[in-house]
mmCIF file of C-alpha atoms in Angstrom:
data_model
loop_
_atom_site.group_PDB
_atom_site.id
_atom_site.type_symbol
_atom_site.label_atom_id
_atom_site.label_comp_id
_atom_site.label_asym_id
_atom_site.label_seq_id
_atom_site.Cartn_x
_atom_site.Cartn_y
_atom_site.Cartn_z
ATOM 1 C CA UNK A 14 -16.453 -56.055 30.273
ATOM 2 C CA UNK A 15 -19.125 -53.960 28.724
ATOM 3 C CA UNK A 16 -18.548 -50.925 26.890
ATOM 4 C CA UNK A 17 -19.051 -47.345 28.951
ATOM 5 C CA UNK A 18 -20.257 -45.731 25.963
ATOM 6 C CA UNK A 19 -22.361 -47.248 23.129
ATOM 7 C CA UNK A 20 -21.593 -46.931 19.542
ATOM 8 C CA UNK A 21 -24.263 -45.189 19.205
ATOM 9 C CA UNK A 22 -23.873 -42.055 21.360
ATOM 10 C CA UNK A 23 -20.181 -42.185 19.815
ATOM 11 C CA UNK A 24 -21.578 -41.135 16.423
ATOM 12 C CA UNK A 25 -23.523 -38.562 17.851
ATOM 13 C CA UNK A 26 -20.558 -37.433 19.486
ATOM 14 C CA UNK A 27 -18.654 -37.243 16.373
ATOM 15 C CA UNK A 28 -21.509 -35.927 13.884
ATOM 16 C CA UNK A 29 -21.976 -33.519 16.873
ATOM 17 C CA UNK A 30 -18.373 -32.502 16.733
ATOM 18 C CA UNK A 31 -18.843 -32.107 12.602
ATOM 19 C CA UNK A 32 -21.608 -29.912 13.007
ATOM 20 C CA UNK A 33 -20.381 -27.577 15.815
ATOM 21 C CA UNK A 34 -16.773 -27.512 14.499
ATOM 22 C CA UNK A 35 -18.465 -26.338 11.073
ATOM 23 C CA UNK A 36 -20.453 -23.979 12.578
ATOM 24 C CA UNK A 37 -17.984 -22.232 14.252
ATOM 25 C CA UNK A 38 -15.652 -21.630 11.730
ATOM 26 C CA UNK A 39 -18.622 -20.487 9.618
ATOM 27 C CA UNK A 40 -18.612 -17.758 12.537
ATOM 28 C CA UNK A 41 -14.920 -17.276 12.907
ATOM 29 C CA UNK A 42 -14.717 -16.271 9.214
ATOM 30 C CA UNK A 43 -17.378 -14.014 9.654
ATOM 31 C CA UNK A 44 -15.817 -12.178 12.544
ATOM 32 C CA UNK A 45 -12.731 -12.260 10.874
ATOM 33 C CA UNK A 46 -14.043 -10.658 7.691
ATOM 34 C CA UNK A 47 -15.728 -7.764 9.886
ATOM 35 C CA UNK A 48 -12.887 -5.595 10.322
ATOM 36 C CA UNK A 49 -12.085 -5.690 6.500
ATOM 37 C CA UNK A 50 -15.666 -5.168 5.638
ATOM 38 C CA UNK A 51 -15.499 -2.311 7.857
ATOM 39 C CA UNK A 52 -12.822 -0.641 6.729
ATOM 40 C CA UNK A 53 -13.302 -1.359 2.749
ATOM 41 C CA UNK A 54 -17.348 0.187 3.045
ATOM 42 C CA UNK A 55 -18.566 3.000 3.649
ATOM 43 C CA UNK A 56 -21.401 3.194 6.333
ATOM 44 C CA UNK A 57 -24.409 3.434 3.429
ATOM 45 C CA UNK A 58 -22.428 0.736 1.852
ATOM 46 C CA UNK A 59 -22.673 -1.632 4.650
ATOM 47 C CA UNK A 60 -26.092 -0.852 5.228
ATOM 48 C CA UNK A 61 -27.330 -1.907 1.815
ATOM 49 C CA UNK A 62 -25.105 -5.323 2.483
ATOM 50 C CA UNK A 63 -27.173 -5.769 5.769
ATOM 51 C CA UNK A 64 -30.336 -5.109 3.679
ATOM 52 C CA UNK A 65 -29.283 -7.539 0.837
ATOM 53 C CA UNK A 66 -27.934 -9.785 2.841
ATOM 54 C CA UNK A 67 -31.406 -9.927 4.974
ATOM 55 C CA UNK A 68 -33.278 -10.363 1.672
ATOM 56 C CA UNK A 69 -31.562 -13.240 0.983
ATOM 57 C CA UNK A 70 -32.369 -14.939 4.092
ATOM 58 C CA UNK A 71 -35.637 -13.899 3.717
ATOM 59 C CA UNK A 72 -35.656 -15.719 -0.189
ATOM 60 C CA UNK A 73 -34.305 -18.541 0.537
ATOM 61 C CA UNK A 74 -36.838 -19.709 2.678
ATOM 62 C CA UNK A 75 -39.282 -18.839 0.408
ATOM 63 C CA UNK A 76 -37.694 -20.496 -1.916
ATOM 64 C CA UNK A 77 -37.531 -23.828 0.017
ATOM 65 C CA UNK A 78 -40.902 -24.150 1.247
ATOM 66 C CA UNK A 79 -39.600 -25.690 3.558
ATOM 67 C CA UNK A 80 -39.859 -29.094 1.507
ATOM 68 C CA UNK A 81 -36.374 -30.015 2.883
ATOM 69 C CA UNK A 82 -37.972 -30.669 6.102
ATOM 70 C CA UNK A 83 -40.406 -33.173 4.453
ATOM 71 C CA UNK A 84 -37.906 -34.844 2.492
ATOM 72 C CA UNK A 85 -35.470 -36.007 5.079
ATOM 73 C CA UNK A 86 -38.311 -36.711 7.022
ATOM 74 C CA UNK A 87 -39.016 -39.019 4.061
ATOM 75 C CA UNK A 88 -35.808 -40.476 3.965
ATOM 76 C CA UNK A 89 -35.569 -41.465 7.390
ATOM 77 C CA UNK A 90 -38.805 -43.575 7.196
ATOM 78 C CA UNK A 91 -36.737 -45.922 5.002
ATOM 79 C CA UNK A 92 -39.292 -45.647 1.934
ATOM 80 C CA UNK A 93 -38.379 -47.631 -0.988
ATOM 81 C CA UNK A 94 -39.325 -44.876 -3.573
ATOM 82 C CA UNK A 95 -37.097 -42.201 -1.933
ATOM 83 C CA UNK A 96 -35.013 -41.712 -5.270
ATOM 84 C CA UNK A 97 -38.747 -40.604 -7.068
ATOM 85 C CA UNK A 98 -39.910 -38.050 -4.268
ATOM 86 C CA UNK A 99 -36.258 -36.553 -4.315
ATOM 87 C CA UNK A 100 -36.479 -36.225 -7.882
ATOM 88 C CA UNK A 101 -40.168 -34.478 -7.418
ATOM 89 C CA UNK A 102 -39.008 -32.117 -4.682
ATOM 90 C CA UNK A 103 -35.517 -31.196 -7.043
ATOM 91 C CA UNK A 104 -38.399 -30.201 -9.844
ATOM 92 C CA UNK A 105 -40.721 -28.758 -7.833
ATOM 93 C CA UNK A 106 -38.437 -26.700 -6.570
ATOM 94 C CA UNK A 107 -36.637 -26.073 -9.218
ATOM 95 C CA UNK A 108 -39.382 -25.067 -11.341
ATOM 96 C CA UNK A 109 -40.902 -23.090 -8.525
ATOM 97 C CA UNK A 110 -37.894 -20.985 -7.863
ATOM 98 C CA UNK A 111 -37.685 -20.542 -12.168
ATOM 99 C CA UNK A 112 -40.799 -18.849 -11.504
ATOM 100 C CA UNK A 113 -40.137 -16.704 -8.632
ATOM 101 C CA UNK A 114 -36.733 -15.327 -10.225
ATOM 102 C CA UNK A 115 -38.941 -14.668 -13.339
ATOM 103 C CA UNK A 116 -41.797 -12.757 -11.692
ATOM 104 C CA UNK A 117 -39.741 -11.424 -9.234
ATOM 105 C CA UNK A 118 -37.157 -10.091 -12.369
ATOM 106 C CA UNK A 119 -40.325 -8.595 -14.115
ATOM 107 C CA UNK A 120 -40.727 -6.473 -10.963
ATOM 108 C CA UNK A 121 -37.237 -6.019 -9.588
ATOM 109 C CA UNK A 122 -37.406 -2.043 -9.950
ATOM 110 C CA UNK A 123 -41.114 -1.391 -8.025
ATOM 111 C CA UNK A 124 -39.780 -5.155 -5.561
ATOM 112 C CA UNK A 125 -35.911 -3.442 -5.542
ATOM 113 C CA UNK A 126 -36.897 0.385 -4.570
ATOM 114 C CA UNK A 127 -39.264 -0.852 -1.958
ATOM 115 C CA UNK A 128 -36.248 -2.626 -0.142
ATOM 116 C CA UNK A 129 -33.957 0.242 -0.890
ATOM 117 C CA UNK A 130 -32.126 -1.756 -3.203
ATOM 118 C CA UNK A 131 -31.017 -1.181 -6.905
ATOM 119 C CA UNK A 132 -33.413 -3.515 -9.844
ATOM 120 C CA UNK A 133 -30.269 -5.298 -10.248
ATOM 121 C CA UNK A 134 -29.097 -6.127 -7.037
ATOM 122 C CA UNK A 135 -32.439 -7.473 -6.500
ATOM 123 C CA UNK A 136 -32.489 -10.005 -9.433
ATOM 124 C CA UNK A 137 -28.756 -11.398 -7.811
ATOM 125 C CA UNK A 138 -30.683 -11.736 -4.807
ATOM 126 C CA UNK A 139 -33.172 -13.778 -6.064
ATOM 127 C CA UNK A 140 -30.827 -15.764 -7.957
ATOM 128 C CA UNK A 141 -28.504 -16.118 -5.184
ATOM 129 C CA UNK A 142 -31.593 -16.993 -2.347
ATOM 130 C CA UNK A 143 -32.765 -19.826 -4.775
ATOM 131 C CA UNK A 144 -29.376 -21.555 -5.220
ATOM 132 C CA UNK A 145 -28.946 -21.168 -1.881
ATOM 133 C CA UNK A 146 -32.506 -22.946 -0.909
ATOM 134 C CA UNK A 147 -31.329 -25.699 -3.378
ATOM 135 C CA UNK A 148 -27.803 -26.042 -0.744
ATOM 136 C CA UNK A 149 -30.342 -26.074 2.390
ATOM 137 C CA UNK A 150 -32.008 -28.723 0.700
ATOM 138 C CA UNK A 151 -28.605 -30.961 0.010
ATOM 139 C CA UNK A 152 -27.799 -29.870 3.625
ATOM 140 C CA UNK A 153 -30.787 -31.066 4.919
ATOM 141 C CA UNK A 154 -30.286 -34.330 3.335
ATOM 142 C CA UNK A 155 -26.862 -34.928 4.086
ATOM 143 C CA UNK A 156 -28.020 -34.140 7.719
ATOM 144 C CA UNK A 157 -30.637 -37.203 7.845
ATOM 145 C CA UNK A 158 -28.044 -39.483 6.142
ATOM 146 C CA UNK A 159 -25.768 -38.430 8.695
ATOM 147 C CA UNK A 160 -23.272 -37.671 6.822
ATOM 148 C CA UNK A 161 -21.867 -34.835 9.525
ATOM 149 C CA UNK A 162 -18.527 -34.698 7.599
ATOM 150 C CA UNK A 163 -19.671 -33.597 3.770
ATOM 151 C CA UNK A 164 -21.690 -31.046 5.599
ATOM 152 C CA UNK A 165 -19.029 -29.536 7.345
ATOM 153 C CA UNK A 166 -17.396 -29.310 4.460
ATOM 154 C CA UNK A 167 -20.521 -27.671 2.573
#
């Protein structure tokens, strides 16, 4: 007797499961932490942690380029010289996001006071938006190796 279900759509119910069951508690803690966050800030306070916290979205996909796209695109052509473009992506961006933290340090205070935030708090979000990009890109990768449990656990 044949098999109802294929191996096939049995991994993608279980890297579906990974994803959704990481996602979720990625929202539960969230939720959870609202009520403390609430009551430990003031109301300015948590309106420059909505405003930093939006930054930092906003960085981090500068920051990627969205090269992470490209690259497990890459890897899922089977390419022999996969190891090489990774490599060339990791120093792209690595060297790209040097830059941006350095420019964008030289004019945190003008950069910082536009977004209402201090010069300093701006620098951690640049630092913090490219090592962030760099985790979207491991992410990303992990996602077209399907390798649904090490990214839940990221």
């Amino acid at each position: 007797m044949e098999r109802l279900i294929s191996a096939e759509s049995l991994g993608f119910v279980r890297h579906t499961r990974n994803y959704l069951s990481a996602g979720l508690l990625q929202k539960v803690v969230g939720a959870l932490l609202f009520p403390v966050l609430t009551g430990l800030l003031t109301p300015a306070d948590y309106g420059l942690l909505s405003i930093y916290a939006s930054l930092v979205s906003l960085l981090t996909i500068v920051s990627m380029l969205n090269l992470h796209g490209g690259l497990s695109r890459y890897f899922l052509e089977g390419t022999a010289d996969f190891d090489e473009a990774l490599g060339t992506h990791l120093l792209f961006l690595g060297g790209f996001n040097v830059a941006v933290v350095g420019v964008g340090s030289l004019l945190a205070e003008p950069l910082g006071a536009l977004c209402g935030l201090s010069a300093g708090v701006f620098q951690l979000a640049l630092v913090v938006s490219a090592g962030a990009g760099l985790v979207d890109v491991y992410l990303s990768l992990l996602s077209a190796q399907e390798r649904s449990t090490r990214y839940g656990v990221v």
